[in-house]
CSV table of C-alpha atoms in Angstrom, one decimal:
chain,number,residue,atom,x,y,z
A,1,UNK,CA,95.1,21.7,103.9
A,2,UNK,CA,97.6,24.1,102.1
A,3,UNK,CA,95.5,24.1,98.8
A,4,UNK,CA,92.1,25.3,100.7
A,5,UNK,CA,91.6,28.7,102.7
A,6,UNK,CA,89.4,29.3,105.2
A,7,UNK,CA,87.6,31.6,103.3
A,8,UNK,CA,87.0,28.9,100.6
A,9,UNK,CA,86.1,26.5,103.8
A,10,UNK,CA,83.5,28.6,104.6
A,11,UNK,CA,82.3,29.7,101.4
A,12,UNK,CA,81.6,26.4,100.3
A,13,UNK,CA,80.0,25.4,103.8
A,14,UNK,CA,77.5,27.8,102.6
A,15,UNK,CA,77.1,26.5,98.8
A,16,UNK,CA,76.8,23.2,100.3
A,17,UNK,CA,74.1,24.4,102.6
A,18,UNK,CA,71.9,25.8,100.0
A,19,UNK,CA,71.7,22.8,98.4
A,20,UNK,CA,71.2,20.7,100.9
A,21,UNK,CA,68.3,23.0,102.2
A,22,UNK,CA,67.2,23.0,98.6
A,23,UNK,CA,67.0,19.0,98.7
A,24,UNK,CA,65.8,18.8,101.8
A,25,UNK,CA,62.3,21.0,100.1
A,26,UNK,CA,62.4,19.4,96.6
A,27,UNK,CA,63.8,15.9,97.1
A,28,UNK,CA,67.1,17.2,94.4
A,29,UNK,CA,69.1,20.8,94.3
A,30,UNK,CA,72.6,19.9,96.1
A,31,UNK,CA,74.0,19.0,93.2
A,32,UNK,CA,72.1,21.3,91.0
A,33,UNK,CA,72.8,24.3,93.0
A,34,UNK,CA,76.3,23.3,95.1
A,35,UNK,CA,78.4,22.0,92.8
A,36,UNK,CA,78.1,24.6,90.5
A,37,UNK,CA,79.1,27.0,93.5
A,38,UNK,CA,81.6,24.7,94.4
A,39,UNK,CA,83.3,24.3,91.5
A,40,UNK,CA,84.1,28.5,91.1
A,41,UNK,CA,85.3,27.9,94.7
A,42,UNK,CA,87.4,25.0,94.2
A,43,UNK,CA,87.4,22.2,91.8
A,44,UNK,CA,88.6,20.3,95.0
A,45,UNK,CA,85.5,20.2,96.7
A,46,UNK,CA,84.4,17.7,93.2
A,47,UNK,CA,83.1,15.3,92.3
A,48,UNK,CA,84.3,13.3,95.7
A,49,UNK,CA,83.7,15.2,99.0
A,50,UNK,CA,80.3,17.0,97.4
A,51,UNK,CA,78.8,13.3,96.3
A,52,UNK,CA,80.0,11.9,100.2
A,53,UNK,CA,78.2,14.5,101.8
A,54,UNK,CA,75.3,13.9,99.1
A,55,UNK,CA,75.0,10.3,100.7
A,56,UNK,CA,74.7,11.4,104.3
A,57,UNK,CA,72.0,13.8,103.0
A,58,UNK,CA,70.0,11.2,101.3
A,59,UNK,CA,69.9,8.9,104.1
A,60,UNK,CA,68.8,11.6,106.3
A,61,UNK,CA,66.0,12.7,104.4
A,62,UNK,CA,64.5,9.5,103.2
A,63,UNK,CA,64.5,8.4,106.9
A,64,UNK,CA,62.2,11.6,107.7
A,65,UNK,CA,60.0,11.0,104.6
A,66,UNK,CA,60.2,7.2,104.7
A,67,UNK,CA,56.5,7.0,104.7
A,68,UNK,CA,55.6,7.9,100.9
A,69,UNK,CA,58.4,5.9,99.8
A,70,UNK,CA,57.3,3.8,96.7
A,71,UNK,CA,59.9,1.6,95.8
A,72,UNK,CA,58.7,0.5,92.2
A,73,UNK,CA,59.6,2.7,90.0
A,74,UNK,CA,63.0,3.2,91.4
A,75,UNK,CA,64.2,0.2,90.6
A,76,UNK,CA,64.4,0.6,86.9
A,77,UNK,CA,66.3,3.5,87.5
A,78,UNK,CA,68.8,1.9,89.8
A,79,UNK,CA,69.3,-0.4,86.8
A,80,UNK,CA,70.1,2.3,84.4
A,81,UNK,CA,72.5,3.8,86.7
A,82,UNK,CA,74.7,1.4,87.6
A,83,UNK,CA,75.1,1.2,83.8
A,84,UNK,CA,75.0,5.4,83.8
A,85,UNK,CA,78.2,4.9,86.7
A,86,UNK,CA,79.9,2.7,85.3
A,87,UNK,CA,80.4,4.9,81.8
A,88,UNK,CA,81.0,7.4,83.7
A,89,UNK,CA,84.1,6.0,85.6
A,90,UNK,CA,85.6,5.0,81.9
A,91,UNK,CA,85.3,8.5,81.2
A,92,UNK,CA,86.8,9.8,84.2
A,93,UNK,CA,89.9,7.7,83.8
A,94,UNK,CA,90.6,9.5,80.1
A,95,UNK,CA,90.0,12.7,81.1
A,96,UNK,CA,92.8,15.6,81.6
A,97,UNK,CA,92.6,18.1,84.5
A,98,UNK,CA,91.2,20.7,81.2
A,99,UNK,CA,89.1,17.8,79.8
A,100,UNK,CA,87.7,17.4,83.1
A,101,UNK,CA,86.5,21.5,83.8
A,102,UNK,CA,84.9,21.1,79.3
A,103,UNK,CA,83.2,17.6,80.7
A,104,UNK,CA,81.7,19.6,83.4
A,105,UNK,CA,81.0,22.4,81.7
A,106,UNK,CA,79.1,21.2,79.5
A,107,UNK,CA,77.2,18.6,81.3
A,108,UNK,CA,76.3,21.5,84.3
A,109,UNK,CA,74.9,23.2,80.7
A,110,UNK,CA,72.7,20.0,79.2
A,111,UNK,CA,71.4,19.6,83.2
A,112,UNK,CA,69.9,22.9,83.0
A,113,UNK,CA,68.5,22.9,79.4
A,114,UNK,CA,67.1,19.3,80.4
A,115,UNK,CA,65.5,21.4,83.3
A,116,UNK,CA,63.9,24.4,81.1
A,117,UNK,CA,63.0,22.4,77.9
A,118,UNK,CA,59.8,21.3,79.2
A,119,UNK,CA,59.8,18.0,78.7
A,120,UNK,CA,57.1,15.6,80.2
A,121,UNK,CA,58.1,12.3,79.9
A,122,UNK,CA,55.4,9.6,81.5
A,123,UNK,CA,57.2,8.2,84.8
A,124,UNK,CA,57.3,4.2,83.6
A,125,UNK,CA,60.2,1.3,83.5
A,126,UNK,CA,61.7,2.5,80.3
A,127,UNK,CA,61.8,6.3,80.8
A,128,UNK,CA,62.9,5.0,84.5
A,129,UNK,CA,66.1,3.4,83.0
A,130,UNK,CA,67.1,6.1,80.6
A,131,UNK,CA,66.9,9.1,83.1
A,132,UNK,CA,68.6,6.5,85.6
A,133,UNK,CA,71.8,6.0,83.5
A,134,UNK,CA,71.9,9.4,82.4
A,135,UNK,CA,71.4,10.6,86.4
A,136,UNK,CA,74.2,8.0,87.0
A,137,UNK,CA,76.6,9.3,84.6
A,138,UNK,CA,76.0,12.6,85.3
A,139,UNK,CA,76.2,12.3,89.1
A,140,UNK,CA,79.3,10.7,88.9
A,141,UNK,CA,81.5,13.1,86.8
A,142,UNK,CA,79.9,16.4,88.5
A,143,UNK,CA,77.8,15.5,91.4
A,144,UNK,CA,74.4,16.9,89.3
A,145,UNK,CA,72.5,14.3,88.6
A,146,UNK,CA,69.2,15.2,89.3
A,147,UNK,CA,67.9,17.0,86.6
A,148,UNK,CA,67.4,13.9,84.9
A,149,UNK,CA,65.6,11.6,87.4
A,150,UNK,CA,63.7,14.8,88.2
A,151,UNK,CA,61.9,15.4,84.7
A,152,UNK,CA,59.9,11.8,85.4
A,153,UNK,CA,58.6,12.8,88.6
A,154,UNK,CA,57.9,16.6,88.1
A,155,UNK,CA,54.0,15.5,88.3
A,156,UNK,CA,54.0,13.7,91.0
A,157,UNK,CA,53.0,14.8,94.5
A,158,UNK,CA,55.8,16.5,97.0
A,159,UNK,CA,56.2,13.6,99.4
A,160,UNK,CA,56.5,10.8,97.0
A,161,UNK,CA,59.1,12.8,95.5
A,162,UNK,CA,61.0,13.7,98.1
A,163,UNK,CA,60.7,9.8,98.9
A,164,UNK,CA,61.2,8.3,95.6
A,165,UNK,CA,64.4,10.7,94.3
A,166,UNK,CA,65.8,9.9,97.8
A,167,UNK,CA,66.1,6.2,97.5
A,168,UNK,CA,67.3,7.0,94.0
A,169,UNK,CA,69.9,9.3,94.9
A,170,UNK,CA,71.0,7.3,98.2
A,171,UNK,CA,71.5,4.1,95.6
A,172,UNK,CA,73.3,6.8,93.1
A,173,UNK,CA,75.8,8.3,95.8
A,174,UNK,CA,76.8,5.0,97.2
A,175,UNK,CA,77.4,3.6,93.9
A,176,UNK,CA,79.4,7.0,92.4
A,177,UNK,CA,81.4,6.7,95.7
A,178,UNK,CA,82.4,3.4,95.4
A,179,UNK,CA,83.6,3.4,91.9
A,180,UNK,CA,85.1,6.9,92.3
A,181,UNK,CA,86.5,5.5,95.2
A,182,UNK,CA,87.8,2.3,93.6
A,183,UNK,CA,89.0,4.5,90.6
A,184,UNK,CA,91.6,6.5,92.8
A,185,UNK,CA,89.3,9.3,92.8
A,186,UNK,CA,88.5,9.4,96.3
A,187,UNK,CA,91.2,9.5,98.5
A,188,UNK,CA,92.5,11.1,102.1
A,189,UNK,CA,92.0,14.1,100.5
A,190,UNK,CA,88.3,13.9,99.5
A,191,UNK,CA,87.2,12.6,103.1
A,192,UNK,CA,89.2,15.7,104.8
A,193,UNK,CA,87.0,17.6,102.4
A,194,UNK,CA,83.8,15.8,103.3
A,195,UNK,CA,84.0,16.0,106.8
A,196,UNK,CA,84.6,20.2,106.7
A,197,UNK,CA,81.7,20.0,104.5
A,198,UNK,CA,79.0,18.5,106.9
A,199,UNK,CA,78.2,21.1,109.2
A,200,UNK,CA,76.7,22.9,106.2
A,201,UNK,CA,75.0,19.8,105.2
A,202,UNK,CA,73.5,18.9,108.2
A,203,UNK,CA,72.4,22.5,109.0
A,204,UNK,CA,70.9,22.8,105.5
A,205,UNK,CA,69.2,19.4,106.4
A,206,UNK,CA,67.4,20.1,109.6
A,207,UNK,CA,66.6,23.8,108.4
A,208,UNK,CA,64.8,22.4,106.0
A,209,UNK,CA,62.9,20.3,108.2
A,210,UNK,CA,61.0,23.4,109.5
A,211,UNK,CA,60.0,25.0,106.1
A,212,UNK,CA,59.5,21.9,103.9
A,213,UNK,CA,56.0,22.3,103.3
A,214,UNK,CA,55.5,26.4,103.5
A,215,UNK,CA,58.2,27.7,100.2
A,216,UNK,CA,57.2,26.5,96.8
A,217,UNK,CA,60.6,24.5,94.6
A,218,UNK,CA,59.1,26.6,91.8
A,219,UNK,CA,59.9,30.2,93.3
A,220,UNK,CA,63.9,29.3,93.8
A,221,UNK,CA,64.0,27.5,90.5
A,222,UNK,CA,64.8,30.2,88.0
A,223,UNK,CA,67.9,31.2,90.5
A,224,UNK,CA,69.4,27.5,90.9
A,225,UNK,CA,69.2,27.4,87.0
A,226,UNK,CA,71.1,31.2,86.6
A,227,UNK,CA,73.6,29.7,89.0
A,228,UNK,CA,74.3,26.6,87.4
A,229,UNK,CA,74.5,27.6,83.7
A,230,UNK,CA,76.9,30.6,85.2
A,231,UNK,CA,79.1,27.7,86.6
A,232,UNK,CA,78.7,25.8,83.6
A,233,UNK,CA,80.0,28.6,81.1
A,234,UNK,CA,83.0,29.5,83.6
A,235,UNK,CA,83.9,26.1,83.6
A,236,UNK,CA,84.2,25.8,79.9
A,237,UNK,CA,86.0,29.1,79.3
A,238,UNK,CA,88.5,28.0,81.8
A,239,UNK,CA,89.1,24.6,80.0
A,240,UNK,CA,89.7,26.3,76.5
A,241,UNK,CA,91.7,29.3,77.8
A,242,UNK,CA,95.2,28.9,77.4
């Protein structure tokens, strides 16, 4: 397309990568760490083809770690984000191309804080519902939505996390595709975007197949966080710059 280089094509076959590898370890990261990336790239690449690819990913990896799945406590958050999505689509609709970069912005900003702050909340129905809607509304105007979902399971074990946040996010995706693509949002565009996107999605996928269990989420943490609250102050400079 006239609007994206090569260079960009590439460049953001490698952001996507990264945070598919990322997810593929952790059970979250492509939206923490791609869209970020993406966004200084292109705006294109957002929220669209980054949250299609994000659905393929999902699938893929809750398939290979199908086995710890407990299904339980994702269903309150399902709840709260079809609520979270639906807010989100409202918002979407009476936002500017400027109001869109500020929205972003800031939200990329409150996702990292929400990571740093510390807080433990206890992984039940209620605090399943909140982190839910917020993921859901989060996810559907940037593509990050894990941050929140991710604070209620950062005590529980790898697999079930990987597991759990999968289901989550595979529910999540779907549901920001549809009403982005119901919204006008998603158009011929957004799937030419997707499909240049997925050879770095599935080679991030299956390359993180053969390291999931040897590097720690904790040691790459501190530079998906610098990456995203980089992305997040560019984005609102650019939306109040004349």
């Amino acid at each position: 397309m006239d609007d994206i280089t090569l260079l960009q094509l590439l460049l953001a076959n490698l952001a996507i990568f990264a945070g598919a590898f990322l997810q593929g370890l952790a059970g979250y990261g492509i939206g923490t760490l791609s869209a970020p990336l993406l966004f200084l790239i292109s705006p294109l690449f957002l929220p669209g083809p980054l949250i299609l690819n994000a659905v393929l990913l999902t699938i893929l990896i809750l398939w290979r770690s199908r086995s710890s799945l407990s299904f339980r406590p994702v269903r309150f958050a399902i709840v709260g984000d079809i609520v979270g999505t639906l807010l989100a689509v409202v918002t979407l609709a009476l936002l500017t191309a400027r109001g869109f970069e500020l929205a972003f912005g800031i939200l990329i900003l409150l996702a990292v804080i929400l990571s740093v702050v510390g807080i433990q909340p206890v992984l039940n129905p209620r605090n399943s519902v909140i982190a839910g809607a917020a993921s859901g509304y989060m996810g559907t105007i940037t593509a990050v939505g894990g941050p929140p979902i991710a604070l209620i399971y950062q005590n529980e074990k790898g697999p079930l996390v990987r597991a759990n946040l999968s289901a989550f996010f595979l529910f999540a995706s779907l549901a920001s595709a549809v009403a982005l693509f119901f919204s006008g949002f998603i158009s011929t565009r957004e799937w030419w975007l997707f499909a240049t996107l997925l050879p770095g999605t599935l080679i991030g996928f299956l390359a993180s197949g053969h390291l999931v269990n040897r590097i720690p989420f904790g040691a790459l943490r501190p530079i998906i966080l610098g990456i995203a609250a980089i992305a997040g102050v560019s984005a609102i400079i650019k939306a109040l710059l004349p």
